[in-house]
mmCIF file with all atom_site columns, C-alpha atoms in Angstrom:
data_model
loop_
_atom_site.group_PDB
_atom_site.id
_atom_site.type_symbol
_atom_site.label_atom_id
_atom_site.label_alt_id
_atom_site.label_comp_id
_atom_site.label_asym_id
_atom_site.label_entity_id
_atom_site.label_seq_id
_atom_site.pdbx_PDB_ins_code
_atom_site.Cartn_x
_atom_site.Cartn_y
_atom_site.Cartn_z
_atom_site.occupancy
_atom_site.B_iso_or_equiv
_atom_site.pdbx_formal_charge
_atom_site.auth_seq_id
_atom_site.auth_comp_id
_atom_site.auth_asym_id
_atom_site.auth_atom_id
_atom_site.pdbx_PDB_model_num
ATOM 1   C CA . GLN T 1 1   ? -9.649 -14.849 0.140   1.00 0.00 ? 1080 GLN T CA 1
ATOM 2   C CA . LYS T 1 2   ? -6.441 -16.047 1.729   1.00 0.00 ? 1081 LYS T CA 1
ATOM 3   C CA . GLU T 1 3   ? -6.235 -15.204 5.397   1.00 0.00 ? 1082 GLU T CA 1
ATOM 4   C CA . VAL T 1 4   ? -3.727 -15.491 8.187   1.00 0.00 ? 1083 VAL T CA 1
ATOM 5   C CA . GLU T 1 5   ? -5.004 -15.601 11.747  1.00 0.00 ? 1084 GLU T CA 1
ATOM 6   C CA . GLN T 1 6   ? -3.131 -14.914 14.957  1.00 0.00 ? 1085 GLN T CA 1
ATOM 7   C CA . ASN T 1 7   ? -4.281 -14.570 18.531  1.00 0.00 ? 1086 ASN T CA 1
ATOM 8   C CA . SER T 1 8   ? -3.872 -10.848 19.224  1.00 0.00 ? 1087 SER T CA 1
ATOM 9   C CA . GLY T 1 9   ? -2.937 -11.487 22.834  1.00 0.00 ? 1088 GLY T CA 1
ATOM 10  C CA . PRO T 1 10  ? -1.478 -10.007 24.814  1.00 0.00 ? 1089 PRO T CA 1
ATOM 11  C CA . LEU T 1 11  ? 0.512  -13.075 25.736  1.00 0.00 ? 1090 LEU T CA 1
ATOM 12  C CA . SER T 1 12  ? 2.353  -12.680 28.985  1.00 0.00 ? 1091 SER T CA 1
ATOM 13  C CA . VAL T 1 13  ? 5.128  -15.026 30.134  1.00 0.00 ? 1092 VAL T CA 1
ATOM 14  C CA . PRO T 1 14  ? 7.719  -14.829 32.926  1.00 0.00 ? 1093 PRO T CA 1
ATOM 15  C CA . GLU T 1 15  ? 11.373 -14.361 32.118  1.00 0.00 ? 1094 GLU T CA 1
ATOM 16  C CA . GLY T 1 16  ? 13.047 -17.661 31.318  1.00 0.00 ? 1095 GLY T CA 1
ATOM 17  C CA . ALA T 1 17  ? 9.841  -19.380 30.219  1.00 0.00 ? 1096 ALA T CA 1
ATOM 18  C CA . ILE T 1 18  ? 8.948  -20.676 26.769  1.00 0.00 ? 1097 ILE T CA 1
ATOM 19  C CA . ALA T 1 19  ? 6.678  -18.396 24.753  1.00 0.00 ? 1098 ALA T CA 1
ATOM 20  C CA . SER T 1 20  ? 4.503  -20.103 22.144  1.00 0.00 ? 1099 SER T CA 1
ATOM 21  C CA . LEU T 1 21  ? 3.018  -18.066 19.335  1.00 0.00 ? 1100 LEU T CA 1
ATOM 22  C CA . ASN T 1 22  ? 0.562  -19.606 16.903  1.00 0.00 ? 1101 ASN T CA 1
ATOM 23  C CA . CYS T 1 23  ? -0.624 -18.793 13.415  1.00 0.00 ? 1102 CYS T CA 1
ATOM 24  C CA . THR T 1 24  ? -3.209 -20.475 11.211  1.00 0.00 ? 1103 THR T CA 1
ATOM 25  C CA . TYR T 1 25  ? -3.865 -19.911 7.538   1.00 0.00 ? 1104 TYR T CA 1
ATOM 26  C CA . SER T 1 26  ? -6.877 -20.414 5.364   1.00 0.00 ? 1105 SER T CA 1
ATOM 27  C CA . ASP T 1 27  ? -5.780 -22.168 2.231   1.00 0.00 ? 1106 ASP T CA 1
ATOM 28  C CA . ARG T 1 28  ? -3.696 -25.195 1.432   1.00 0.00 ? 1107 ARG T CA 1
ATOM 29  C CA . GLY T 1 29  ? -0.976 -25.049 -1.140  1.00 0.00 ? 1108 GLY T CA 1
ATOM 30  C CA . SER T 1 30  ? 0.955  -22.441 0.785   1.00 0.00 ? 1109 SER T CA 1
ATOM 31  C CA . GLN T 1 31  ? 4.593  -22.214 0.053   1.00 0.00 ? 1110 GLN T CA 1
ATOM 32  C CA . SER T 1 32  ? 6.549  -20.212 2.572   1.00 0.00 ? 1111 SER T CA 1
ATOM 33  C CA . PHE T 1 33  ? 6.110  -18.842 6.050   1.00 0.00 ? 1112 PHE T CA 1
ATOM 34  C CA . PHE T 1 34  ? 7.779  -15.963 7.820   1.00 0.00 ? 1113 PHE T CA 1
ATOM 35  C CA . TRP T 1 35  ? 7.950  -14.695 11.382  1.00 0.00 ? 1114 TRP T CA 1
ATOM 36  C CA . TYR T 1 36  ? 8.695  -11.023 11.961  1.00 0.00 ? 1115 TYR T CA 1
ATOM 37  C CA . ARG T 1 37  ? 9.233  -9.196  15.237  1.00 0.00 ? 1116 ARG T CA 1
ATOM 38  C CA . GLN T 1 38  ? 8.022  -5.614  15.549  1.00 0.00 ? 1117 GLN T CA 1
ATOM 39  C CA . TYR T 1 39  ? 8.936  -3.433  18.497  1.00 0.00 ? 1118 TYR T CA 1
ATOM 40  C CA . SER T 1 40  ? 6.545  -0.627  19.329  1.00 0.00 ? 1119 SER T CA 1
ATOM 41  C CA . GLY T 1 41  ? 6.931  2.223   16.851  1.00 0.00 ? 1120 GLY T CA 1
ATOM 42  C CA . LYS T 1 42  ? 9.477  0.332   14.742  1.00 0.00 ? 1121 LYS T CA 1
ATOM 43  C CA . SER T 1 43  ? 9.368  -1.618  11.500  1.00 0.00 ? 1122 SER T CA 1
ATOM 44  C CA . PRO T 1 44  ? 9.169  -5.417  11.309  1.00 0.00 ? 1123 PRO T CA 1
ATOM 45  C CA . GLU T 1 45  ? 12.391 -7.383  11.330  1.00 0.00 ? 1124 GLU T CA 1
ATOM 46  C CA . LEU T 1 46  ? 12.698 -10.936 10.114  1.00 0.00 ? 1125 LEU T CA 1
ATOM 47  C CA . ILE T 1 47  ? 13.219 -13.621 12.738  1.00 0.00 ? 1126 ILE T CA 1
ATOM 48  C CA . MET T 1 48  ? 12.839 -16.815 10.749  1.00 0.00 ? 1127 MET T CA 1
ATOM 49  C CA . PHE T 1 49  ? 11.347 -18.368 7.667   1.00 0.00 ? 1128 PHE T CA 1
ATOM 50  C CA . ILE T 1 50  ? 10.271 -21.961 7.137   1.00 0.00 ? 1129 ILE T CA 1
ATOM 51  C CA . TYR T 1 51  ? 9.211  -23.830 4.023   1.00 0.00 ? 1130 TYR T CA 1
ATOM 52  C CA . SER T 1 52  ? 9.006  -27.499 4.988   1.00 0.00 ? 1131 SER T CA 1
ATOM 53  C CA . ASN T 1 53  ? 6.987  -29.445 7.518   1.00 0.00 ? 1132 ASN T CA 1
ATOM 54  C CA . GLY T 1 54  ? 8.699  -29.935 10.829  1.00 0.00 ? 1133 GLY T CA 1
ATOM 55  C CA . ASP T 1 55  ? 10.879 -27.808 13.046  1.00 0.00 ? 1134 ASP T CA 1
ATOM 56  C CA . LYS T 1 56  ? 13.517 -25.233 12.245  1.00 0.00 ? 1135 LYS T CA 1
ATOM 57  C CA . GLU T 1 57  ? 15.730 -23.934 15.022  1.00 0.00 ? 1136 GLU T CA 1
ATOM 58  C CA . ASP T 1 58  ? 17.778 -20.741 15.175  1.00 0.00 ? 1137 ASP T CA 1
ATOM 59  C CA . GLY T 1 59  ? 19.233 -19.969 18.564  1.00 0.00 ? 1138 GLY T CA 1
ATOM 60  C CA . ARG T 1 60  ? 16.412 -19.519 21.064  1.00 0.00 ? 1139 ARG T CA 1
ATOM 61  C CA . PHE T 1 61  ? 13.799 -19.537 18.304  1.00 0.00 ? 1140 PHE T CA 1
ATOM 62  C CA . THR T 1 62  ? 12.080 -22.577 16.806  1.00 0.00 ? 1141 THR T CA 1
ATOM 63  C CA . ALA T 1 63  ? 9.548  -22.423 14.004  1.00 0.00 ? 1142 ALA T CA 1
ATOM 64  C CA . GLN T 1 64  ? 7.193  -25.370 13.616  1.00 0.00 ? 1143 GLN T CA 1
ATOM 65  C CA . LEU T 1 65  ? 5.193  -25.988 10.471  1.00 0.00 ? 1144 LEU T CA 1
ATOM 66  C CA . ASN T 1 66  ? 2.301  -28.415 10.054  1.00 0.00 ? 1145 ASN T CA 1
ATOM 67  C CA . LYS T 1 67  ? 0.816  -28.060 6.578   1.00 0.00 ? 1146 LYS T CA 1
ATOM 68  C CA . ALA T 1 68  ? -1.814 -30.766 7.102   1.00 0.00 ? 1147 ALA T CA 1
ATOM 69  C CA . SER T 1 69  ? -3.262 -28.795 10.022  1.00 0.00 ? 1148 SER T CA 1
ATOM 70  C CA . GLN T 1 70  ? -2.508 -25.450 8.387   1.00 0.00 ? 1149 GLN T CA 1
ATOM 71  C CA . TYR T 1 71  ? -0.641 -23.907 11.247  1.00 0.00 ? 1150 TYR T CA 1
ATOM 72  C CA . VAL T 1 72  ? 2.783  -22.531 11.920  1.00 0.00 ? 1151 VAL T CA 1
ATOM 73  C CA . SER T 1 73  ? 4.117  -21.658 15.342  1.00 0.00 ? 1152 SER T CA 1
ATOM 74  C CA . LEU T 1 74  ? 7.069  -19.856 16.860  1.00 0.00 ? 1153 LEU T CA 1
ATOM 75  C CA . LEU T 1 75  ? 8.602  -20.966 20.134  1.00 0.00 ? 1154 LEU T CA 1
ATOM 76  C CA . ILE T 1 76  ? 10.899 -18.663 22.061  1.00 0.00 ? 1155 ILE T CA 1
ATOM 77  C CA . ARG T 1 77  ? 12.953 -20.469 24.686  1.00 0.00 ? 1156 ARG T CA 1
ATOM 78  C CA . ASP T 1 78  ? 14.427 -18.736 27.730  1.00 0.00 ? 1157 ASP T CA 1
ATOM 79  C CA . SER T 1 79  ? 12.290 -15.657 27.045  1.00 0.00 ? 1158 SER T CA 1
ATOM 80  C CA . GLN T 1 80  ? 13.887 -12.320 27.852  1.00 0.00 ? 1159 GLN T CA 1
ATOM 81  C CA . PRO T 1 81  ? 12.269 -8.929  28.530  1.00 0.00 ? 1160 PRO T CA 1
ATOM 82  C CA . SER T 1 82  ? 13.900 -7.786  25.271  1.00 0.00 ? 1161 SER T CA 1
ATOM 83  C CA . ASP T 1 83  ? 11.664 -10.288 23.455  1.00 0.00 ? 1162 ASP T CA 1
ATOM 84  C CA . SER T 1 84  ? 8.644  -8.164  24.381  1.00 0.00 ? 1163 SER T CA 1
ATOM 85  C CA . ALA T 1 85  ? 7.227  -7.106  21.024  1.00 0.00 ? 1164 ALA T CA 1
ATOM 86  C CA . THR T 1 86  ? 4.497  -7.884  18.524  1.00 0.00 ? 1165 THR T CA 1
ATOM 87  C CA . TYR T 1 87  ? 5.163  -10.963 16.420  1.00 0.00 ? 1166 TYR T CA 1
ATOM 88  C CA . LEU T 1 88  ? 3.801  -11.020 12.889  1.00 0.00 ? 1167 LEU T CA 1
ATOM 89  C CA . CYS T 1 89  ? 3.170  -14.203 10.956  1.00 0.00 ? 1168 CYS T CA 1
ATOM 90  C CA . ALA T 1 90  ? 3.241  -13.927 7.157   1.00 0.00 ? 1169 ALA T CA 1
ATOM 91  C CA . VAL T 1 91  ? 2.398  -16.477 4.491   1.00 0.00 ? 1170 VAL T CA 1
ATOM 92  C CA . LYS T 1 92  ? 3.219  -16.528 0.819   1.00 0.00 ? 1171 LYS T CA 1
ATOM 93  C CA . TRP T 1 93  ? 1.169  -18.895 -1.281  1.00 0.00 ? 1172 TRP T CA 1
ATOM 94  C CA . GLY T 1 94  ? 2.695  -20.666 -4.207  1.00 0.00 ? 1173 GLY T CA 1
ATOM 95  C CA . GLY T 1 95  ? 2.037  -18.810 -7.467  1.00 0.00 ? 1174 GLY T CA 1
ATOM 96  C CA . SER T 1 96  ? 1.143  -15.623 -5.640  1.00 0.00 ? 1175 SER T CA 1
ATOM 97  C CA . GLU T 1 97  ? 3.196  -12.463 -5.665  1.00 0.00 ? 1176 GLU T CA 1
ATOM 98  C CA . LYS T 1 98  ? 1.864  -11.278 -2.322  1.00 0.00 ? 1177 LYS T CA 1
ATOM 99  C CA . LEU T 1 99  ? 2.818  -11.837 1.272   1.00 0.00 ? 1178 LEU T CA 1
ATOM 100 C CA . VAL T 1 100 ? -0.247 -11.984 3.551   1.00 0.00 ? 1179 VAL T CA 1
ATOM 101 C CA . PHE T 1 101 ? 0.260  -10.855 7.143   1.00 0.00 ? 1180 PHE T CA 1
ATOM 102 C CA . GLY T 1 102 ? -1.621 -11.721 10.290  1.00 0.00 ? 1181 GLY T CA 1
ATOM 103 C CA . LYS T 1 103 ? -2.486 -8.921  12.692  1.00 0.00 ? 1182 LYS T CA 1
ATOM 104 C CA . GLY T 1 104 ? 0.201  -9.974  15.105  1.00 0.00 ? 1183 GLY T CA 1
ATOM 105 C CA . THR T 1 105 ? 0.447  -11.283 18.662  1.00 0.00 ? 1184 THR T CA 1
ATOM 106 C CA . LYS T 1 106 ? 1.726  -8.951  21.361  1.00 0.00 ? 1185 LYS T CA 1
ATOM 107 C CA . LEU T 1 107 ? 4.146  -10.699 23.706  1.00 0.00 ? 1186 LEU T CA 1
ATOM 108 C CA . THR T 1 108 ? 5.177  -9.352  27.093  1.00 0.00 ? 1187 THR T CA 1
ATOM 109 C CA . VAL T 1 109 ? 8.007  -11.032 29.004  1.00 0.00 ? 1188 VAL T CA 1
ATOM 110 C CA . ASN T 1 110 ? 7.902  -10.090 32.670  1.00 0.00 ? 1189 ASN T CA 1
ATOM 111 C CA . PRO T 1 111 ? 11.193 -9.843  34.623  1.00 0.00 ? 1190 PRO T CA 1
ATOM 112 C CA . ASP M 2 1   ? 26.258 -0.569  4.676   1.00 0.00 ? 1049 ASP M CA 1
ATOM 113 C CA . GLY M 2 2   ? 23.326 -2.105  2.782   1.00 0.00 ? 1050 GLY M CA 1
ATOM 114 C CA . GLY M 2 3   ? 19.727 -1.463  3.628   1.00 0.00 ? 1051 GLY M CA 1
ATOM 115 C CA . ILE M 2 4   ? 16.491 0.349   3.010   1.00 0.00 ? 1052 ILE M CA 1
ATOM 116 C CA . THR M 2 5   ? 16.000 3.984   3.900   1.00 0.00 ? 1053 THR M CA 1
ATOM 117 C CA . GLN M 2 6   ? 12.740 5.862   4.171   1.00 0.00 ? 1054 GLN M CA 1
ATOM 118 C CA . SER M 2 7   ? 12.195 9.552   4.592   1.00 0.00 ? 1055 SER M CA 1
ATOM 119 C CA . PRO M 2 8   ? 10.903 11.508  6.269   1.00 0.00 ? 1056 PRO M CA 1
ATOM 120 C CA . LYS M 2 9   ? 10.386 9.718   9.574   1.00 0.00 ? 1057 LYS M CA 1
ATOM 121 C CA . TYR M 2 10  ? 7.288  11.859  10.255  1.00 0.00 ? 1058 TYR M CA 1
ATOM 122 C CA . LEU M 2 11  ? 5.154  13.640  7.684   1.00 0.00 ? 1059 LEU M CA 1
ATOM 123 C CA . PHE M 2 12  ? 2.234  15.980  8.149   1.00 0.00 ? 1060 PHE M CA 1
ATOM 124 C CA . ARG M 2 13  ? -0.405 16.423  5.489   1.00 0.00 ? 1061 ARG M CA 1
ATOM 125 C CA . LYS M 2 14  ? -2.934 19.184  5.169   1.00 0.00 ? 1062 LYS M CA 1
ATOM 126 C CA . GLU M 2 15  ? -6.370 18.610  3.729   1.00 0.00 ? 1063 GLU M CA 1
ATOM 127 C CA . GLY M 2 16  ? -6.303 18.429  -0.070  1.00 0.00 ? 1064 GLY M CA 1
ATOM 128 C CA . GLN M 2 17  ? -2.533 18.084  -0.224  1.00 0.00 ? 1065 GLN M CA 1
ATOM 129 C CA . ASN M 2 18  ? -0.517 15.416  -2.012  1.00 0.00 ? 1066 ASN M CA 1
ATOM 130 C CA . VAL M 2 19  ? 2.554  14.162  -0.187  1.00 0.00 ? 1067 VAL M CA 1
ATOM 131 C CA . THR M 2 20  ? 5.380  11.888  -1.318  1.00 0.00 ? 1068 THR M CA 1
ATOM 132 C CA . LEU M 2 21  ? 7.169  9.318   0.806   1.00 0.00 ? 1069 LEU M CA 1
ATOM 133 C CA . SER M 2 22  ? 10.652 8.316   -0.202  1.00 0.00 ? 1070 SER M CA 1
ATOM 134 C CA . CYS M 2 23  ? 12.053 4.776   -0.250  1.00 0.00 ? 1071 CYS M CA 1
ATOM 135 C CA . GLU M 2 24  ? 15.574 3.883   -1.352  1.00 0.00 ? 1072 GLU M CA 1
ATOM 136 C CA . GLN M 2 25  ? 17.415 0.555   -1.222  1.00 0.00 ? 1073 GLN M CA 1
ATOM 137 C CA . ASN M 2 26  ? 21.000 -0.422  -1.993  1.00 0.00 ? 1074 ASN M CA 1
ATOM 138 C CA . LEU M 2 27  ? 20.501 -4.170  -1.695  1.00 0.00 ? 1075 LEU M CA 1
ATOM 139 C CA . ASN M 2 28  ? 20.280 -4.629  -5.464  1.00 0.00 ? 1076 ASN M CA 1
ATOM 140 C CA . HIS M 2 29  ? 16.800 -6.067  -5.019  1.00 0.00 ? 1077 HIS M CA 1
ATOM 141 C CA . ASP M 2 30  ? 14.477 -6.203  -8.020  1.00 0.00 ? 1078 ASP M CA 1
ATOM 142 C CA . ALA M 2 31  ? 11.219 -6.115  -6.058  1.00 0.00 ? 1079 ALA M CA 1
ATOM 143 C CA . MET M 2 32  ? 9.919  -3.307  -3.888  1.00 0.00 ? 1080 MET M CA 1
ATOM 144 C CA . TYR M 2 33  ? 6.704  -2.928  -1.925  1.00 0.00 ? 1081 TYR M CA 1
ATOM 145 C CA . TRP M 2 34  ? 4.646  -0.380  -0.023  1.00 0.00 ? 1082 TRP M CA 1
ATOM 146 C CA . TYR M 2 35  ? 2.527  -1.377  2.968   1.00 0.00 ? 1083 TYR M CA 1
ATOM 147 C CA . ARG M 2 36  ? 0.254  0.506   5.270   1.00 0.00 ? 1084 ARG M CA 1
ATOM 148 C CA . GLN M 2 37  ? -0.136 -0.400  8.961   1.00 0.00 ? 1085 GLN M CA 1
ATOM 149 C CA . ASP M 2 38  ? -2.934 0.882   11.154  1.00 0.00 ? 1086 ASP M CA 1
ATOM 150 C CA . PRO M 2 39  ? -2.967 0.389   14.952  1.00 0.00 ? 1087 PRO M CA 1
ATOM 151 C CA . GLY M 2 40  ? -3.760 -3.201  15.873  1.00 0.00 ? 1088 GLY M CA 1
ATOM 152 C CA . GLN M 2 41  ? -3.838 -4.203  12.224  1.00 0.00 ? 1089 GLN M CA 1
ATOM 153 C CA . GLY M 2 42  ? -1.638 -6.293  10.031  1.00 0.00 ? 1090 GLY M CA 1
ATOM 154 C CA . LEU M 2 43  ? 0.253  -4.911  7.087   1.00 0.00 ? 1091 LEU M CA 1
ATOM 155 C CA . ARG M 2 44  ? -1.820 -4.197  3.990   1.00 0.00 ? 1092 ARG M CA 1
ATOM 156 C CA . LEU M 2 45  ? -0.215 -4.048  0.554   1.00 0.00 ? 1093 LEU M CA 1
ATOM 157 C CA . ILE M 2 46  ? -0.623 -0.800  -1.366  1.00 0.00 ? 1094 ILE M CA 1
ATOM 158 C CA . TYR M 2 47  ? 1.592  -1.266  -4.442  1.00 0.00 ? 1095 TYR M CA 1
ATOM 159 C CA . TYR M 2 48  ? 4.485  -3.433  -5.514  1.00 0.00 ? 1096 TYR M CA 1
ATOM 160 C CA . SER M 2 49  ? 7.014  -3.411  -8.306  1.00 0.00 ? 1097 SER M CA 1
ATOM 161 C CA . GLN M 2 50  ? 8.900  -6.301  -9.818  1.00 0.00 ? 1098 GLN M CA 1
ATOM 162 C CA . ILE M 2 51  ? 11.118 -4.298  -12.108 1.00 0.00 ? 1099 ILE M CA 1
ATOM 163 C CA . VAL M 2 52  ? 11.912 -0.777  -13.214 1.00 0.00 ? 1100 VAL M CA 1
ATOM 164 C CA . ASN M 2 53  ? 9.049  1.023   -14.989 1.00 0.00 ? 1101 ASN M CA 1
ATOM 165 C CA . ASP M 2 54  ? 6.534  -1.596  -13.888 1.00 0.00 ? 1102 ASP M CA 1
ATOM 166 C CA . PHE M 2 55  ? 4.275  -1.773  -10.842 1.00 0.00 ? 1103 PHE M CA 1
ATOM 167 C CA . GLN M 2 56  ? 1.041  -3.444  -9.764  1.00 0.00 ? 1104 GLN M CA 1
ATOM 168 C CA . LYS M 2 57  ? -1.769 -2.479  -7.432  1.00 0.00 ? 1105 LYS M CA 1
ATOM 169 C CA . GLY M 2 58  ? -2.006 -4.221  -4.126  1.00 0.00 ? 1106 GLY M CA 1
ATOM 170 C CA . ASP M 2 59  ? -5.085 -4.637  -1.968  1.00 0.00 ? 1107 ASP M CA 1
ATOM 171 C CA . ILE M 2 60  ? -5.620 -0.967  -1.064  1.00 0.00 ? 1108 ILE M CA 1
ATOM 172 C CA . ALA M 2 61  ? -4.211 1.108   -3.964  1.00 0.00 ? 1109 ALA M CA 1
ATOM 173 C CA . GLU M 2 62  ? -7.004 3.683   -4.150  1.00 0.00 ? 1110 GLU M CA 1
ATOM 174 C CA . GLY M 2 63  ? -5.758 7.176   -3.274  1.00 0.00 ? 1111 GLY M CA 1
ATOM 175 C CA . TYR M 2 64  ? -2.106 6.260   -3.788  1.00 0.00 ? 1112 TYR M CA 1
ATOM 176 C CA . SER M 2 65  ? 0.314  6.391   -6.700  1.00 0.00 ? 1113 SER M CA 1
ATOM 177 C CA . VAL M 2 66  ? 3.863  5.142   -7.242  1.00 0.00 ? 1114 VAL M CA 1
ATOM 178 C CA . SER M 2 67  ? 6.683  5.294   -9.751  1.00 0.00 ? 1115 SER M CA 1
ATOM 179 C CA . ARG M 2 68  ? 9.725  3.112   -10.363 1.00 0.00 ? 1116 ARG M CA 1
ATOM 180 C CA . GLU M 2 69  ? 12.132 5.006   -12.547 1.00 0.00 ? 1117 GLU M CA 1
ATOM 181 C CA . LYS M 2 70  ? 15.228 3.550   -10.907 1.00 0.00 ? 1118 LYS M CA 1
ATOM 182 C CA . LYS M 2 71  ? 15.891 0.147   -9.426  1.00 0.00 ? 1119 LYS M CA 1
ATOM 183 C CA . GLU M 2 72  ? 16.904 1.701   -6.124  1.00 0.00 ? 1120 GLU M CA 1
ATOM 184 C CA . SER M 2 73  ? 13.922 3.990   -5.658  1.00 0.00 ? 1121 SER M CA 1
ATOM 185 C CA . PHE M 2 74  ? 10.169 3.447   -5.209  1.00 0.00 ? 1122 PHE M CA 1
ATOM 186 C CA . PRO M 2 75  ? 8.439  6.638   -4.000  1.00 0.00 ? 1123 PRO M CA 1
ATOM 187 C CA . LEU M 2 76  ? 4.837  6.598   -2.841  1.00 0.00 ? 1124 LEU M CA 1
ATOM 188 C CA . THR M 2 77  ? 2.495  9.572   -3.286  1.00 0.00 ? 1125 THR M CA 1
ATOM 189 C CA . VAL M 2 78  ? -0.482 9.842   -0.994  1.00 0.00 ? 1126 VAL M CA 1
ATOM 190 C CA . THR M 2 79  ? -3.004 11.873  -2.937  1.00 0.00 ? 1127 THR M CA 1
ATOM 191 C CA . SER M 2 80  ? -5.847 14.034  -1.712  1.00 0.00 ? 1128 SER M CA 1
ATOM 192 C CA . ALA M 2 81  ? -8.194 11.241  -2.801  1.00 0.00 ? 1129 ALA M CA 1
ATOM 193 C CA . GLN M 2 82  ? -6.983 9.148   0.147   1.00 0.00 ? 1130 GLN M CA 1
ATOM 194 C CA . LYS M 2 83  ? -9.473 10.234  2.795   1.00 0.00 ? 1131 LYS M CA 1
ATOM 195 C CA . ASN M 2 84  ? -7.930 8.434   5.743   1.00 0.00 ? 1132 ASN M CA 1
ATOM 196 C CA . PRO M 2 85  ? -4.164 8.629   5.239   1.00 0.00 ? 1133 PRO M CA 1
ATOM 197 C CA . THR M 2 86  ? -3.060 8.604   8.877   1.00 0.00 ? 1134 THR M CA 1
ATOM 198 C CA . ALA M 2 87  ? -0.998 5.428   9.243   1.00 0.00 ? 1135 ALA M CA 1
ATOM 199 C CA . PHE M 2 88  ? 2.495  3.963   9.471   1.00 0.00 ? 1136 PHE M CA 1
ATOM 200 C CA . TYR M 2 89  ? 3.869  3.423   5.958   1.00 0.00 ? 1137 TYR M CA 1
ATOM 201 C CA . LEU M 2 90  ? 6.433  0.706   5.402   1.00 0.00 ? 1138 LEU M CA 1
ATOM 202 C CA . CYS M 2 91  ? 8.578  0.127   2.353   1.00 0.00 ? 1139 CYS M CA 1
ATOM 203 C CA . ALA M 2 92  ? 10.070 -3.306  1.763   1.00 0.00 ? 1140 ALA M CA 1
ATOM 204 C CA . SER M 2 93  ? 12.227 -5.010  -0.811  1.00 0.00 ? 1141 SER M CA 1
ATOM 205 C CA . SER M 2 94  ? 13.090 -8.540  -1.837  1.00 0.00 ? 1142 SER M CA 1
ATOM 206 C CA . LEU M 2 95  ? 15.409 -10.118 -4.341  1.00 0.00 ? 1143 LEU M CA 1
ATOM 207 C CA . LYS M 2 96  ? 12.427 -10.794 -6.612  1.00 0.00 ? 1144 LYS M CA 1
ATOM 208 C CA . VAL M 2 97  ? 8.655  -11.036 -6.344  1.00 0.00 ? 1145 VAL M CA 1
ATOM 209 C CA . ALA M 2 98  ? 8.204  -14.648 -7.362  1.00 0.00 ? 1146 ALA M CA 1
ATOM 210 C CA . GLY M 2 99  ? 9.100  -17.518 -5.108  1.00 0.00 ? 1147 GLY M CA 1
ATOM 211 C CA . PRO M 2 100 ? 9.745  -17.697 -1.370  1.00 0.00 ? 1148 PRO M CA 1
ATOM 212 C CA . GLU M 2 101 ? 11.773 -14.511 -1.194  1.00 0.00 ? 1149 GLU M CA 1
ATOM 213 C CA . THR M 2 102 ? 12.174 -12.777 2.144   1.00 0.00 ? 1150 THR M CA 1
ATOM 214 C CA . GLN M 2 103 ? 11.015 -9.190  2.328   1.00 0.00 ? 1151 GLN M CA 1
ATOM 215 C CA . TYR M 2 104 ? 13.103 -6.727  4.314   1.00 0.00 ? 1152 TYR M CA 1
ATOM 216 C CA . PHE M 2 105 ? 11.622 -3.544  5.687   1.00 0.00 ? 1153 PHE M CA 1
ATOM 217 C CA . GLY M 2 106 ? 12.745 0.041   5.941   1.00 0.00 ? 1154 GLY M CA 1
ATOM 218 C CA . PRO M 2 107 ? 12.290 2.025   9.174   1.00 0.00 ? 1155 PRO M CA 1
ATOM 219 C CA . GLY M 2 108 ? 8.909  3.457   8.122   1.00 0.00 ? 1156 GLY M CA 1
ATOM 220 C CA . THR M 2 109 ? 7.248  6.856   7.762   1.00 0.00 ? 1157 THR M CA 1
ATOM 221 C CA . ARG M 2 110 ? 4.480  7.942   10.073  1.00 0.00 ? 1158 ARG M CA 1
ATOM 222 C CA . LEU M 2 111 ? 1.939  10.126  8.249   1.00 0.00 ? 1159 LEU M CA 1
ATOM 223 C CA . LEU M 2 112 ? -0.350 12.399  10.218  1.00 0.00 ? 1160 LEU M CA 1
ATOM 224 C CA . VAL M 2 113 ? -3.120 14.664  9.010   1.00 0.00 ? 1161 VAL M CA 1
ATOM 225 C CA . LEU M 2 114 ? -3.246 18.229  10.285  1.00 0.00 ? 1162 LEU M CA 1
#
């Protein structure tokens, strides 16, 4: 059974700080990793995807992938109150047709 | 303006009633998906379709049915056999099922039982 684990939080950071969100997965051989942001009552929206070990940066967001340790993280620099949301990690294993989601980490950025 | 639309936004079901949730996309995506989200839970896959007239069960297909008669449309029926249907239902699509394809979500339908 392939699983994706996230700390449910809530994670609280002050405005302007770096928020670090972590995700671990159960099985090696994984292929692709996705971070979605979900505001309360809304549907998930894609923030970033990452396929290769290392860092991938997009604006204030950086995804970090370490396949040997089976974790992927999302860093949000200069956090803003508008970043307050639940962040979902999703993993798609090679050869699988399914995307497996973690339960999400709730982030609150305090002004 | 490309995207995924779902209707209705809210849906109320009476005991013993079947209800159908609509999902339409104009992204020219081959693959479409239905997920269910319960409070504090991750998304769970109900059904997915790789191509017209073909669909596969996901992890929690019991009590649900789908059809894929057109590439753009993937309606979900919540049958009376689904004993706990109250949830947030999300439709998604991707270019194809295989490979590292990104899934994009519609705005969702919230189903409540009267």
